[in-house]
CSV table of C-alpha atoms and ligand atoms in Angstrom, one decimal:
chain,number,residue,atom,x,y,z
A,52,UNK,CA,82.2,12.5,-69.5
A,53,UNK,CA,83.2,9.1,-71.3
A,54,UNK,CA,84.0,6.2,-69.3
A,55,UNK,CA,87.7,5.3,-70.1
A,56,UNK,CA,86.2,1.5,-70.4
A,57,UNK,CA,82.6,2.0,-71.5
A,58,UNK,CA,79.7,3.9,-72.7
A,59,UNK,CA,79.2,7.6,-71.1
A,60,UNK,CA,77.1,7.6,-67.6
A,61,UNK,CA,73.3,7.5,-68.0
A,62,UNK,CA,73.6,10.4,-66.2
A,63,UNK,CA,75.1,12.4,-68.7
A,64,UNK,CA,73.9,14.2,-71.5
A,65,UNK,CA,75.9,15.0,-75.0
A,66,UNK,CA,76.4,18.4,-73.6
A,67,UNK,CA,77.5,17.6,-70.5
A,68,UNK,CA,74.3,18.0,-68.7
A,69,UNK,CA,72.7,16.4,-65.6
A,70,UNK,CA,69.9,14.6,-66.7
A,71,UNK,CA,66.9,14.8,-64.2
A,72,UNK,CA,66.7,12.5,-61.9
A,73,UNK,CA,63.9,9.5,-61.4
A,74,UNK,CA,61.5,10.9,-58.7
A,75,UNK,CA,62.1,8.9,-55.7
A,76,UNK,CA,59.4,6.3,-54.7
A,77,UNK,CA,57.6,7.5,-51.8
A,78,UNK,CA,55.5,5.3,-49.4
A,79,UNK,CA,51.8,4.8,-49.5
A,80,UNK,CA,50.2,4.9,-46.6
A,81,UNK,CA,47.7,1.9,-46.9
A,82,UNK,CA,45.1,1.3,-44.4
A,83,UNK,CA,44.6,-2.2,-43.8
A,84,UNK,CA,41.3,-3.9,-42.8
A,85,UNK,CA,40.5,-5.0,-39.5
A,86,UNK,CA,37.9,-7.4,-38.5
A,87,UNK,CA,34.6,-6.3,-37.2
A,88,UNK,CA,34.3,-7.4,-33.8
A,89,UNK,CA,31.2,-9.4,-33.6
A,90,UNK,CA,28.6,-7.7,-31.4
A,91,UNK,CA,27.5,-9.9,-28.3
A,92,UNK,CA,23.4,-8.8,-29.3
A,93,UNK,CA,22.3,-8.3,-32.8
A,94,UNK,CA,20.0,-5.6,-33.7
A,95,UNK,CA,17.7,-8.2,-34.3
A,96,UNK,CA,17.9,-9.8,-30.8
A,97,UNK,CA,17.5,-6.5,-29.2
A,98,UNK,CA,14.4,-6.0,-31.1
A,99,UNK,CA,12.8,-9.0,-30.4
A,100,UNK,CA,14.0,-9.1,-26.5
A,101,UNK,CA,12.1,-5.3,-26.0
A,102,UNK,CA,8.8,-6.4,-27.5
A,103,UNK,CA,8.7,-9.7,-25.4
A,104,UNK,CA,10.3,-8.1,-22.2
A,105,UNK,CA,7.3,-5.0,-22.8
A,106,UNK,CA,4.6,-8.2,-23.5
A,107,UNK,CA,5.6,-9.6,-20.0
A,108,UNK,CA,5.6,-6.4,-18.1
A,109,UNK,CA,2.2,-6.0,-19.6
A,110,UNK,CA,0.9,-8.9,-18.4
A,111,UNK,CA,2.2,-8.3,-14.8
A,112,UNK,CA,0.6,-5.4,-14.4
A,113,UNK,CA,-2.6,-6.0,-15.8
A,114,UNK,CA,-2.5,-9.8,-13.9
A,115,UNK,CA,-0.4,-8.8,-10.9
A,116,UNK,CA,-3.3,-6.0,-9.1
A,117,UNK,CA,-6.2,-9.2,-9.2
A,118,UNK,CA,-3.4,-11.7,-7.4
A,119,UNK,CA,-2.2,-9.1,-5.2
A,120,UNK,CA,-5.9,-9.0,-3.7
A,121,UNK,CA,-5.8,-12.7,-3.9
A,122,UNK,CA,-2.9,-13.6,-2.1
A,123,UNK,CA,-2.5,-10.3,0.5
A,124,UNK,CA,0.8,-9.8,1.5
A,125,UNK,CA,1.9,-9.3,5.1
A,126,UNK,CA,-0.2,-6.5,5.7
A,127,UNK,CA,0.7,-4.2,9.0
A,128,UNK,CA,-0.9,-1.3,10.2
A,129,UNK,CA,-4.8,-0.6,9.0
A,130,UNK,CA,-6.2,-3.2,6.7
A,131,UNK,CA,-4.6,-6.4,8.8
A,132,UNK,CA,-4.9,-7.4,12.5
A,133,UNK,CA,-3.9,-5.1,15.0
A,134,UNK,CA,-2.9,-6.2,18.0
A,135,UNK,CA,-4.0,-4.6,21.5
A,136,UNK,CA,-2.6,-5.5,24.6
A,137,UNK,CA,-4.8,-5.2,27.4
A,138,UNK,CA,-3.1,-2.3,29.0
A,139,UNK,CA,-5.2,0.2,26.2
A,140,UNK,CA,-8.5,-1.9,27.1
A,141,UNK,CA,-11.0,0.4,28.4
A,142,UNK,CA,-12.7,-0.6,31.9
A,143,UNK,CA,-15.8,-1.9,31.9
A,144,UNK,CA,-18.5,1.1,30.8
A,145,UNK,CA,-15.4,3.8,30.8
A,146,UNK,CA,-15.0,5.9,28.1
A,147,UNK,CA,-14.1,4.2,24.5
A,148,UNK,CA,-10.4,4.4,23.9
A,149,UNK,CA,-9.0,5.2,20.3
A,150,UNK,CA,-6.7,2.8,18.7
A,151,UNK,CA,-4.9,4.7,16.0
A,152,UNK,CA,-3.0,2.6,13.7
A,153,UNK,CA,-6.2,0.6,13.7
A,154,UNK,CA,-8.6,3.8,13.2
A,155,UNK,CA,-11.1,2.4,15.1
A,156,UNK,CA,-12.8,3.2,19.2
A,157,UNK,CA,-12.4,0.0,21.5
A,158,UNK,CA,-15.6,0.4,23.6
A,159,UNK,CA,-16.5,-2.3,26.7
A,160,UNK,CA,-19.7,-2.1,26.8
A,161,UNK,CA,-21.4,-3.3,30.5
A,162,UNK,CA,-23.9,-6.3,30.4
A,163,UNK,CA,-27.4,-5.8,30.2
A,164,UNK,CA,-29.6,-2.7,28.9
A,165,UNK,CA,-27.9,0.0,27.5
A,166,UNK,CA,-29.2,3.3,28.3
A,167,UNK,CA,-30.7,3.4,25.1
A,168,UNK,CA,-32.4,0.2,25.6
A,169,UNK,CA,-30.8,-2.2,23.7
A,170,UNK,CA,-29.8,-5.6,25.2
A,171,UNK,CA,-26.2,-6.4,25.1
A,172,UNK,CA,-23.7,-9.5,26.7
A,173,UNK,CA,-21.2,-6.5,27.7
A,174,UNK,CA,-17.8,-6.8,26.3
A,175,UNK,CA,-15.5,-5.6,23.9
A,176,UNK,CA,-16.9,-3.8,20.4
A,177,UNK,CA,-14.3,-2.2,18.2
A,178,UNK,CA,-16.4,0.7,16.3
A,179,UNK,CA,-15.1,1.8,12.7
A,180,UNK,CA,-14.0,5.7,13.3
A,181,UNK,CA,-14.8,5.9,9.7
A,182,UNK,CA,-18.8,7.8,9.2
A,183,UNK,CA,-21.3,5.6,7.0
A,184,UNK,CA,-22.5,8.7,6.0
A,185,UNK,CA,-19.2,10.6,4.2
A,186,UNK,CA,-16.3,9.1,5.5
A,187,UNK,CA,-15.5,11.7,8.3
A,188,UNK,CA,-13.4,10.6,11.0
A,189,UNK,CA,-16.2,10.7,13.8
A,190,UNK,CA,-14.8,11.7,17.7
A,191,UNK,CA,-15.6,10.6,20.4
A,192,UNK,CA,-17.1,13.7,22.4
A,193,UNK,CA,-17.1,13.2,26.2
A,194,UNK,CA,-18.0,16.9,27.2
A,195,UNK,CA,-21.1,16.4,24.4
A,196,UNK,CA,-24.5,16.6,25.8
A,197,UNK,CA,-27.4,15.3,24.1
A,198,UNK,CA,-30.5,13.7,25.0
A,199,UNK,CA,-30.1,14.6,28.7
A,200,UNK,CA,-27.1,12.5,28.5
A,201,UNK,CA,-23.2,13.1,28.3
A,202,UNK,CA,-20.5,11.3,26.2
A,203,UNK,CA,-21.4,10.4,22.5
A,204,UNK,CA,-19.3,10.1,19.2
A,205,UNK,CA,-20.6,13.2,16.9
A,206,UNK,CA,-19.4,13.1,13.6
A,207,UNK,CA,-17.8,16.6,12.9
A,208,UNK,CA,-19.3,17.2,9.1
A,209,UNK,CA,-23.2,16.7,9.4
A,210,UNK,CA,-23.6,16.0,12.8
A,211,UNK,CA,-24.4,12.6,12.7
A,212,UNK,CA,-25.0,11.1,16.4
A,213,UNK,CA,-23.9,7.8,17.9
A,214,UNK,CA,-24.6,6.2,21.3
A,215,UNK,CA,-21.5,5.3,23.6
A,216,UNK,CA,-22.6,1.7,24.0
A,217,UNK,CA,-22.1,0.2,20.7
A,218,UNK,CA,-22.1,3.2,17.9
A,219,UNK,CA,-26.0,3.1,17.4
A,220,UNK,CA,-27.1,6.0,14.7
A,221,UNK,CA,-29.6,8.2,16.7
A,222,UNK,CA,-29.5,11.6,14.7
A,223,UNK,CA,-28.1,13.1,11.4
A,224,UNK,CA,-27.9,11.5,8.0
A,225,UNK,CA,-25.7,8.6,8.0
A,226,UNK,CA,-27.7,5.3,6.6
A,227,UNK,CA,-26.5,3.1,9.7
A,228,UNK,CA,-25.0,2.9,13.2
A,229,UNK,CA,-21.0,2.8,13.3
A,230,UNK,CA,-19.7,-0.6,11.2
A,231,UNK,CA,-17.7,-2.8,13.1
A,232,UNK,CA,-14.3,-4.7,13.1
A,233,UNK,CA,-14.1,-8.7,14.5
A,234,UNK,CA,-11.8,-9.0,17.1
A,235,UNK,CA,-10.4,-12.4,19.0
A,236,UNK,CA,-9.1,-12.1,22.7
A,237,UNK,CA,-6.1,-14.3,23.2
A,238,UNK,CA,-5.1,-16.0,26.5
A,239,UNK,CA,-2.8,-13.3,27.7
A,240,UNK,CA,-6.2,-11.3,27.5
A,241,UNK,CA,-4.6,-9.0,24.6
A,242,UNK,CA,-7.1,-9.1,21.7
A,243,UNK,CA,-6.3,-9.1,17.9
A,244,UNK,CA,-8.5,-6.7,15.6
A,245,UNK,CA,-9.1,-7.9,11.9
A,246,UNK,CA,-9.6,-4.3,10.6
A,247,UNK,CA,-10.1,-3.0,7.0
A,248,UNK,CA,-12.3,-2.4,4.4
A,249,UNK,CA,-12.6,-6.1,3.5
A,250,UNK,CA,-13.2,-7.6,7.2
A,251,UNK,CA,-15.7,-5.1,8.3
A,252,UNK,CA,-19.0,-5.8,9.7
A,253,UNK,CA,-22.1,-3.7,8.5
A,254,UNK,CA,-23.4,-1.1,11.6
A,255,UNK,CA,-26.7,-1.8,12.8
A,256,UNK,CA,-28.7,-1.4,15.5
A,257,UNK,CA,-28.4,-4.5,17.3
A,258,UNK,CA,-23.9,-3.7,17.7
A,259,UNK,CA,-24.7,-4.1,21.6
A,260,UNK,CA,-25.4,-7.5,21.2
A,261,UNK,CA,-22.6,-8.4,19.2
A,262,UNK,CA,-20.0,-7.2,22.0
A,263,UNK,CA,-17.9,-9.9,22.8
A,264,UNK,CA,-17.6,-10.9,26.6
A,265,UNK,CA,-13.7,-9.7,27.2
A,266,UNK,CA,-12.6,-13.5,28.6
A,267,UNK,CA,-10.0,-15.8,26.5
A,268,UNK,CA,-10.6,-17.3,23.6
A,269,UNK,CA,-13.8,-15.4,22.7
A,270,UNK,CA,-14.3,-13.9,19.1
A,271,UNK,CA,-16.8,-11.7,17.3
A,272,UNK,CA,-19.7,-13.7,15.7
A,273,UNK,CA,-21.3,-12.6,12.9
B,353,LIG,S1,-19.9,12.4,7.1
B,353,LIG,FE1,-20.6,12.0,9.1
B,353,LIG,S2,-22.5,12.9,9.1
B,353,LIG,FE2,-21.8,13.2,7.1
């Protein structure tokens, strides 16, 4: 239709027609950039703190097992002193008395000969239980007769055979009498034992003499 005061509608064809609309703009969904957030380690960092963190760990344990036997810790039980208070000290000539966290036979030994015929101050000897033959925990056998005599420590696994008084080797295949530990009596007559692989005194036949005389302040002398 004309327009009373202008030219006919844009809208509107010759013939009357609707002419098609413009297609409506539609909106574009955009995504808009953020910032990466900065990671607090690089790749690079992370890298480099694993090879030197694995280089120290390295070095710890291959340094760390020599110190450790330089510098002992506070060691309890077997391998450092163990303390006996002189309630568990045998009598004088009674039967040796095991000490178990310290793996080892308290024996006080009489003064003089032993019966078999070594010379000896008497006191206190703290026998390894360990055999110098294998390593077999060696008893002490009261009801064992041997010799004509009663009372000996007979290791179970090849028979090896001890004397009472001091752990001397007098049958089967070990190499030596029973090794010793050093031991210190202390003024309340309790003793300390040194005991462990380290501290041990090679057995031999003259352990009688190397008792130690059970009064205060004595000690085990090489
Ligand atoms: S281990 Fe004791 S005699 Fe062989």
């Amino acid at each position: 239709m004309d327009s009373e005061n202008g030219p006919p509608d844009k809208a509107t064809t010759e013939e009357g027609a609707a002419a098609p609309s413009a297609p409506a703009p539609q909106a574009v969904d955009t995504p808009i950039a953020q910032p990466v957030p900065r990671r607090p380690f690089s790749r690079r960092l992370f890298i480099l703190g694993g090879f030197w963190s694995g280089l120290l760990l390295a070095v710890v344990g291959v340094a760390g097992v020599p110190l450790d036997f330089v510098f002992p810790r506070n060691v309890k039980g077997f391998g450092g002193p163990i303390p006996v208070t002189p309630d568990r000290i045998p009598a004088e000539g009674e039967d040796p008395i095991r000490i178990f966290e310290g793996r080892f036979w308290l024996a006080n030994l009489k003064a003089g000969v032993t019966a078999n015929g070594e010379e000896t101050p008497g006191g206190l000897l703290a026998l390894w239980q360990k055999c110098p033959h294998l390593g077999c925990t060696v008893p002490w056998r009261a009801d064992f007769s041997f010799r004509g005599s009663k009372g000996w420590f007979r290791c179970p696994c090849h028979g090896s055979t001890y004397t009472k008084d001091g752990g001397v080797l007098v049958e089967g295949p070990a190499p030596r009498p029973l090794d010793i530990f050093p031991l210190k009596i202390k003024d309340d007559l309790s003793i300390v034992v040194q005991t462990g692989e380290g501290t041990s005194l090679k057995g031999n036949a003259l352990n009688p003499s190397r008792a130690t005389p059970y009064q205060p302040g004595n000690e085990t002398s090489d």
